[in-house]
XYZ file of C-alpha atoms in Angstrom:
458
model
C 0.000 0.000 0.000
C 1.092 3.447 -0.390
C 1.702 5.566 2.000
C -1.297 7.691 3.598
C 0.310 9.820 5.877
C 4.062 11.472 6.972
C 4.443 9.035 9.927
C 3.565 6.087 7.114
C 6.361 7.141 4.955
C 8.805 7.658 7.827
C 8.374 3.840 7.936
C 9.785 3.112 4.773
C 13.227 4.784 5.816
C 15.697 3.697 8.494
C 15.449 7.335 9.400
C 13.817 10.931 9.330
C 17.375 12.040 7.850
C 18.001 9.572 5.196
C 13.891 10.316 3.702
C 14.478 14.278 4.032
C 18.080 13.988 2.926
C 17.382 11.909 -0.285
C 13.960 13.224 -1.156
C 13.664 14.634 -4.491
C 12.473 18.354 -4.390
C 15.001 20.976 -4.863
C 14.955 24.062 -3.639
C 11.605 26.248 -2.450
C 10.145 27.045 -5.796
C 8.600 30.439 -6.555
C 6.062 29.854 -9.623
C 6.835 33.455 -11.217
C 9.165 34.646 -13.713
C 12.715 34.733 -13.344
C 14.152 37.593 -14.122
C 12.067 40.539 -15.947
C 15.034 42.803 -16.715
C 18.501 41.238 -14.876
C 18.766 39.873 -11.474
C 21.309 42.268 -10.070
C 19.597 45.123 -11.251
C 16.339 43.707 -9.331
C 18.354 43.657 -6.171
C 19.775 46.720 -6.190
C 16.392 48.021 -6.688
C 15.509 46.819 -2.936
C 18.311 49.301 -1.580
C 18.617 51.696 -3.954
C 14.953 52.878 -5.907
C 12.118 51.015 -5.666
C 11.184 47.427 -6.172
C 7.933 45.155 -6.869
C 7.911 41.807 -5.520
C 4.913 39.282 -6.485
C 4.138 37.498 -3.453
C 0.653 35.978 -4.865
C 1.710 32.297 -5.369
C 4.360 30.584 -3.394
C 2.976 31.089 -0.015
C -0.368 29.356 1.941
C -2.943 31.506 3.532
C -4.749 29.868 6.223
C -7.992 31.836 7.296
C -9.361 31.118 10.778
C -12.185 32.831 12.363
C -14.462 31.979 15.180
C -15.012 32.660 18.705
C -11.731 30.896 19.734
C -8.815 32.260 17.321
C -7.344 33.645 19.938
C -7.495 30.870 22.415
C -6.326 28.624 19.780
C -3.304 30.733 18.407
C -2.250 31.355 22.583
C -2.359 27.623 22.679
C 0.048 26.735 19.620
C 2.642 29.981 19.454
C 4.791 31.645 21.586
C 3.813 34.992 21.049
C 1.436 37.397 23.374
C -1.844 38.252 21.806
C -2.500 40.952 24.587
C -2.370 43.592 21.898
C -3.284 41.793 19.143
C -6.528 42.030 16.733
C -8.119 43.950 13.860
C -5.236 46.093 12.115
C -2.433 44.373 13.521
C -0.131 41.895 12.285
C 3.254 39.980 13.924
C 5.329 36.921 13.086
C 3.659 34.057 14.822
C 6.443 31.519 15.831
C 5.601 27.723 16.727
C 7.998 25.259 18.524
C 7.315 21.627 19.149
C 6.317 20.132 22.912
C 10.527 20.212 23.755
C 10.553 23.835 22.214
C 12.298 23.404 19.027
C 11.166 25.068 16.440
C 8.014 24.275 13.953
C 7.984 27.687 11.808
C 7.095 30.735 11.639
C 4.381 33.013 9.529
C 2.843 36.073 9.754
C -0.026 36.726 10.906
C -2.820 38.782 9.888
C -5.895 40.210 12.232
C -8.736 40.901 9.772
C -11.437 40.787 12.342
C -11.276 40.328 16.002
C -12.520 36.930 15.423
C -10.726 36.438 12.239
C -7.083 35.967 11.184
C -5.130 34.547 8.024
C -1.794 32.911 8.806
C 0.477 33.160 5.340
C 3.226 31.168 4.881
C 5.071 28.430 3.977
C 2.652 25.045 4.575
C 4.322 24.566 7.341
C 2.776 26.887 10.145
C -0.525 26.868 8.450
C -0.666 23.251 8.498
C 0.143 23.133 12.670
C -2.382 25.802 12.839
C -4.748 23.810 11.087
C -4.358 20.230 13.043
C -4.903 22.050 15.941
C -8.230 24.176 14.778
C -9.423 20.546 13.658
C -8.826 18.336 16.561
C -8.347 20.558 19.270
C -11.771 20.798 19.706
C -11.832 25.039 19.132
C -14.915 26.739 17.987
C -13.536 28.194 14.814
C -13.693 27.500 11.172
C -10.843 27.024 8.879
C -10.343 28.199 4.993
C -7.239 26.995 3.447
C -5.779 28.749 0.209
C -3.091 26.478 -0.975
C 0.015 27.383 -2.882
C 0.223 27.041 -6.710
C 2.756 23.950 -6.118
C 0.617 21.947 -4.171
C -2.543 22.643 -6.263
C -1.902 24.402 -9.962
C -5.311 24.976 -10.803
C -6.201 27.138 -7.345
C -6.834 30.314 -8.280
C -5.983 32.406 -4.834
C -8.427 34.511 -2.940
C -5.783 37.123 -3.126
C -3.062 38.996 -5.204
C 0.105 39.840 -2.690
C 2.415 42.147 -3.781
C 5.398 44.093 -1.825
C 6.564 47.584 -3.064
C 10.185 47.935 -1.262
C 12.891 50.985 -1.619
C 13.660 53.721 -0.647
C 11.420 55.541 -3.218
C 8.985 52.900 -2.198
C 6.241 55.125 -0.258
C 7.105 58.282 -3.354
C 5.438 55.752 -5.846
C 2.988 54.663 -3.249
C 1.893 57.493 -2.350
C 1.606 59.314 -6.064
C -0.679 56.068 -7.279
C -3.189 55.615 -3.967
C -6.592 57.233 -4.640
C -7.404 57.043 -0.408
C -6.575 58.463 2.736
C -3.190 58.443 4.003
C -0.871 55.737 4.385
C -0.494 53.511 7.260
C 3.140 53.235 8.043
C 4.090 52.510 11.563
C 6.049 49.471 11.460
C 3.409 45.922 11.477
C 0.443 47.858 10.954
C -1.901 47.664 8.407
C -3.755 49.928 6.555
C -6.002 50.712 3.642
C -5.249 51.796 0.256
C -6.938 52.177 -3.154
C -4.881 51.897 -6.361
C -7.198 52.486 -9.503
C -10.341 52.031 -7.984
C -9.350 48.683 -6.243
C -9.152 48.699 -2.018
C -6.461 46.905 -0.491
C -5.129 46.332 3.081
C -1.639 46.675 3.508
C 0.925 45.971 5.768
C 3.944 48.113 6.859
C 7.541 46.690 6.638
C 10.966 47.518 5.780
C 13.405 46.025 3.369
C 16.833 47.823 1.823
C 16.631 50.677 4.762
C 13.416 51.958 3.625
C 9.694 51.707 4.389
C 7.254 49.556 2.138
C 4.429 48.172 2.223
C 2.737 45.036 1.577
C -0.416 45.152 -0.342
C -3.192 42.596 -0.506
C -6.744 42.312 -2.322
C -9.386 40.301 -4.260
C -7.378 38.048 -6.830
C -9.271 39.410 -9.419
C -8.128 42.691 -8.836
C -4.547 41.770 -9.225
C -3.396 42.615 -12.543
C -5.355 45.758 -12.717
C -3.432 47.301 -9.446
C -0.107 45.766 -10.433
C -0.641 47.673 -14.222
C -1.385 50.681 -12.284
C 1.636 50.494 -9.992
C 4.071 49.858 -12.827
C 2.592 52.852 -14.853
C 3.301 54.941 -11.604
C 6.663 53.362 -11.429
C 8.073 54.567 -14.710
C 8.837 57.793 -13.180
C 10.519 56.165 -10.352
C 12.727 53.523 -12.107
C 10.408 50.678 -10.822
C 12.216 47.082 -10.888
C 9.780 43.903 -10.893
C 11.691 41.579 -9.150
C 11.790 37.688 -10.392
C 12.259 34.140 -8.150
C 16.102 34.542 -9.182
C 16.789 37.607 -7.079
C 13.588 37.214 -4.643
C 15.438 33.856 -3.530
C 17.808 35.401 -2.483
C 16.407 38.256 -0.654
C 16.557 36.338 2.885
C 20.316 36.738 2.898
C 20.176 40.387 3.089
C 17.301 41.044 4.878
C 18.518 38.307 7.680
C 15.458 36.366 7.423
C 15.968 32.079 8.174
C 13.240 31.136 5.116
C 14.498 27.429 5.761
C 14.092 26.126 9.739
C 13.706 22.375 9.416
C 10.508 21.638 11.352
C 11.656 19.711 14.302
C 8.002 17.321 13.609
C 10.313 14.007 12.679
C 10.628 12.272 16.143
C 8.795 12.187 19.637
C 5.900 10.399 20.424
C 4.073 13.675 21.265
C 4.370 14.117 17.672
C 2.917 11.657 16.390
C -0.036 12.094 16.049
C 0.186 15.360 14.424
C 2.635 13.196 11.926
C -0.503 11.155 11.660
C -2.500 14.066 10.428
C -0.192 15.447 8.008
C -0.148 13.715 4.203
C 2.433 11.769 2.765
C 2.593 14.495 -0.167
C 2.563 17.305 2.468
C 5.443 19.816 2.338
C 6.574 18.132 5.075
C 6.730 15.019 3.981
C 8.483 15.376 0.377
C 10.979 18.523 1.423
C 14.706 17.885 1.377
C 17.671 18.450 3.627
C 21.003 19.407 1.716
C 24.250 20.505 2.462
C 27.850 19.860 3.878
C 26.563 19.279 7.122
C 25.513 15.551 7.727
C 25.259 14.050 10.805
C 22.443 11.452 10.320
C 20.631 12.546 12.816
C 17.291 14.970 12.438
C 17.367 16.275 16.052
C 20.646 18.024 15.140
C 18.621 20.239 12.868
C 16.780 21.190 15.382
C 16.517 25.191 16.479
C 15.522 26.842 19.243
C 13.947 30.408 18.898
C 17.144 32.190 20.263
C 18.855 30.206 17.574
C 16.975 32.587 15.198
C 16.709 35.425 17.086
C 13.090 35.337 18.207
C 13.908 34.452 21.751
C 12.799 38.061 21.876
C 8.744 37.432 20.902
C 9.008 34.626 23.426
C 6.092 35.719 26.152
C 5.687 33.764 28.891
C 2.102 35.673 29.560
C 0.235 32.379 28.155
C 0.082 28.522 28.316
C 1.215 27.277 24.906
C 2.924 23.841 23.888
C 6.844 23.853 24.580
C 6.244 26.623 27.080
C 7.743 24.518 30.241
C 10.446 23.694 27.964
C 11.658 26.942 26.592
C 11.465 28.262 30.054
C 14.152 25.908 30.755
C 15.906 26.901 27.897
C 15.891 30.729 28.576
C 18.455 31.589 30.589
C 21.307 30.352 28.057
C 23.819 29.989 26.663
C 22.187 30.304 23.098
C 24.058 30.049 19.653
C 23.453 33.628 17.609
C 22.392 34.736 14.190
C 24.826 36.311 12.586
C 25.983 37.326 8.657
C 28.830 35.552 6.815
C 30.794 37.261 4.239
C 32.749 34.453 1.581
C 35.905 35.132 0.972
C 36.003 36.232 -2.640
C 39.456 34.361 -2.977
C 38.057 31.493 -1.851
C 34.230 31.601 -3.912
C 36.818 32.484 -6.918
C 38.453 28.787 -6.286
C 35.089 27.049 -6.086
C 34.330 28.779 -9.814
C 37.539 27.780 -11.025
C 36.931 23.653 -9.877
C 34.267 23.719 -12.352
C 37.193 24.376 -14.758
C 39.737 21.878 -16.434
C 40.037 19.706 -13.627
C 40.124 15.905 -14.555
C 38.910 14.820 -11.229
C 35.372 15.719 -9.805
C 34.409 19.742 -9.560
C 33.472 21.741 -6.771
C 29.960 21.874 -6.673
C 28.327 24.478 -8.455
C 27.124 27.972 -6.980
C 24.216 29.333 -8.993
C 23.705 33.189 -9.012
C 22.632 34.576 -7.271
C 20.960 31.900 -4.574
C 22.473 29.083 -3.891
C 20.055 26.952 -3.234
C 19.426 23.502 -4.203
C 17.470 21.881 -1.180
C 14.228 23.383 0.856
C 16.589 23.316 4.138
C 20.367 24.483 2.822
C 22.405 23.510 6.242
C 26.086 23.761 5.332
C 28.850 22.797 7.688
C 30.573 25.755 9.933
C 33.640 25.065 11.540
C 36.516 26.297 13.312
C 40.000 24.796 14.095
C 38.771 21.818 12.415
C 35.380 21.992 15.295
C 32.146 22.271 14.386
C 30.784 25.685 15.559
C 27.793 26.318 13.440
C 25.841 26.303 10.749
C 25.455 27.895 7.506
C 22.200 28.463 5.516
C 20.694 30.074 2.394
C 24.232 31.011 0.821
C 23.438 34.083 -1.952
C 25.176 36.509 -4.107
C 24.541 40.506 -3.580
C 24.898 42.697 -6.236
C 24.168 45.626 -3.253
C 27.208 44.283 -0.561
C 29.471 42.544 -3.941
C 29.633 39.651 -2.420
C 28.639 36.265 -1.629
C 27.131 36.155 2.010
C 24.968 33.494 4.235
C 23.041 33.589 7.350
C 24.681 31.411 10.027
C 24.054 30.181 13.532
C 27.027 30.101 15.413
C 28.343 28.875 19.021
C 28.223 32.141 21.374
C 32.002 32.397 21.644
C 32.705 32.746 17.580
C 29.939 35.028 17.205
C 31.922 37.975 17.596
C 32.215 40.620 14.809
C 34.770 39.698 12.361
C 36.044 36.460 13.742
C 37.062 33.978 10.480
C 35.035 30.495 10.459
C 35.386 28.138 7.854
C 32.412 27.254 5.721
C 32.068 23.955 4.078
C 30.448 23.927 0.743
C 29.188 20.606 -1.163
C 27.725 17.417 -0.385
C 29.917 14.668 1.482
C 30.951 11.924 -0.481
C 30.232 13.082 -4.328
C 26.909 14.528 -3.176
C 23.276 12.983 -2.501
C 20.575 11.294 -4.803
C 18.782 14.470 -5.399
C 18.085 15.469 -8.833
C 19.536 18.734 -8.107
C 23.039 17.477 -6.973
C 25.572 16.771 -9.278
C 28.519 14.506 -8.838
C 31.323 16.917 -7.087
C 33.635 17.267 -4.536
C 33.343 19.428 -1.356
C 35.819 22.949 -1.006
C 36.290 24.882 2.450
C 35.390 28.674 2.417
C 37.041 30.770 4.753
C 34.190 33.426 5.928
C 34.229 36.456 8.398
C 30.800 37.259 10.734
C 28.974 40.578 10.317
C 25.806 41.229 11.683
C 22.298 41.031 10.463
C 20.949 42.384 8.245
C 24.219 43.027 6.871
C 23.221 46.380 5.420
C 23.880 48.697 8.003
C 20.984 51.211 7.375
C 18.384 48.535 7.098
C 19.774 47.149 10.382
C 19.099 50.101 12.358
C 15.974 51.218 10.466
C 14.337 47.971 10.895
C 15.312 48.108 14.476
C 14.042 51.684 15.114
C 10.595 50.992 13.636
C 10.080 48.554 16.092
């Protein structure tokens, strides 16, 4: 028989590792164009003029509304909902019943009894399992991603207008009131007749906003904003440089759900399909250990130790407040030495034994969970993920979380890149041999006005 369910196929592997580590997908696909002028021009549009990014396809919305949403998102996240409701939004985080990480979203309050989670599948579908047999008084709407069902056409278009001449263009083509732009709000707007809400956020040292409306609106505001744009040297941005946006920004896209073991788990691993995202996503990188649980992350691993309120009952709260007091690993920035990237290229090159393994410009991506190997004096002291090329810093750069006493600014770590032993089964992974990168930590987001303007709007 074929498998029903995630826990099903688990069975037909002598571990959660070997399944997620040979599974077939590649990387985390975003179903638009490429490129609509050149990549590097699209990135530099993020930080230097202004930037359209279509958001309508790759992600899952999850609509919940009833009398319990709150009591049901207090019971599965970590964050406080004392201030939360209509207008707001926040990044809802989830962690497992030992307080490893699940995901995280944002999170949407349309109503005070109705939110919509959006996503990869991955907090959506905990949300969900919980809404369904957690006995909560709430309803549940699911608006799946073009991968897992082509023919869905969405509720909603989703579009995000970034740069620093992001609110000039904003402002010239809304037909409504004024802007809402304190940071995480949301707002109203009207572009060529159509109403939107919109959310405030930053990206490239700027405010932008985050616009969202009936599907069928879509292609009339997006018309309207490029019209608008001309003036401002408007960039569409394509899946080649929005891939590799999370590098910059300082945003881990790629936490491996820590779902694979514990009995607590199981039944949610029950629940979830054998084709869920879950279930067919891959592990890739130089760091293999065969062992799931040492992909594991904790919030402070990521940085959200800080939305970490202890004001609620939730599942893994016991846990995590074991966990707070430390010590905890830190996200940081890697730079790649150019010397060293520059040797990777040239492997590809004349060599009659096997080549490095490639880099593609400008993300480097060729598994939904990149974990590369970070080490130092031949230790293991980290990890390495999303590796990506910017056209704004000149550089190739990953995030990384690293062992509190190598996390200082500018200390030299050692980044493995390619597969152990010629490289895995995936489709994506050619036959090559590994290559060391020597790497130097900068903060996050590595752009320094983006760093402190994302900070201040907070």
């Amino acid at each position: 028989m074929c498998a029903q369910s995630l826990e099903d196929r688990l069975k037909d592997y002598d571990s959660p590792f070997t399944m997620l580590y040979e599974n077939q997908m590649g990387c985390y696909p975003f179903p638009i164009e490429p490129e609509y002028t050149h990549w590097a021009e699209e990135q530099k549009a993020w930080r230097g003029g202004v930037a359209l990014m279509n958001q309508s396809f790759h992600m899952t919305d999850l609509y919940v509304k009833g009398p319990d949403v709150m009591k049901l998102l207090e019971a599965v996240s970590v964050n406080s909902y004392a201030k939360f409701g209509k207008g707001k939004a926040k990044q809802i985080v989830c962690v497992n019943y030992d307080g490893y990480l699940i995901g995280d979203s944002i999170i949407f309050g349309l109503e005070d009894d109705e939110v919509v989670i959006v996503g990869r599948p991955i907090v959506p579908n905990w949300v969900q399992f919980h809404a369904e047999t957690g006995g909560y008084d709430v309803t549940v709407t699911r608006d799946e991603r073009k991968l897992d069902d082509p023919d869905n056409r969405r509720l909603t278009y989703r579009f995000e207008v970034q740069g620093p001449l992001a609110l000039d263009l904003l402002n010239k083509v809304n037909e409504g009131g004024e802007l809402t732009t304190k940071f995480f709000n949301m707002g109203e707007i009207t572009i060529a007749g159509c109403k939107a809400y919109t959310l405030s956020h930053g990206m490239g040292g700027a405010q932008g906003l985050e616009i969202v409306g009936p599907f069928d609106d879509g292609d009339k505001v997006k018309a309207a904003i490029i019209e608008a744009g001309k003036e401002f040297g408007l960039r569409l941005v394509g899946s080649r440089a929005y891939a590799s946006a999370a590098a910059e920004s300082g945003w881990v896209p790629s936490v491996l759900p820590a779902i694979y073991t514990g009995e607590k788990m199981k039944p949610y691993r029950e629940w979830l399909k054998a084709t869920a995202f879950e279930a067919v996503s891959t592990l890739g990188g130089s760091m293999k250990t065969g062992n799931i649980e040492d992909y594991y992350l904790t919030p402070w691993d990521v940085d959200y130790g800080r939305v970490v309120k202890f004001d609620h009952d939730f599942i893994g709260r016991e846990a995590l407040e074991k966990m707070a007091e430390g010590p905890h690993r830190q996200k940081v920035t890697l730079v790649w030495d150019h010397d060293d990237v520059q040797a990777i290229y040239a492997g590809q090159l004349g060599h009659k034994d096997l080549p490095t393994k490639n880099m593609d410009f400008p993300a480097a991506h060729y598994a939904s969970y990149p974990y590369d190997l970070v080490t130092k004096d031949g230790k293991q002291v980290g990890i390495s993920i999303a590796p990506a090329y910017s056209a704004n810093e000149k550089a190739w750069i990953s995030l990384a979380i690293l062992n509190p006493d190598v996390a200082e600014i500018g200390t030299e770590v050692t980044v493995t890149w390619g597969e152990p032993d010629g490289g895995s089964s995936k489709p994506t992974v050619e036959r090559h041999r590994q290559a060391d990168v020597r790497a130097e930590v900068h903060p996050w987001p590595i752009h320094e006005a983006s760093r402190l303007t994302y900070r201040s709007q907070k």
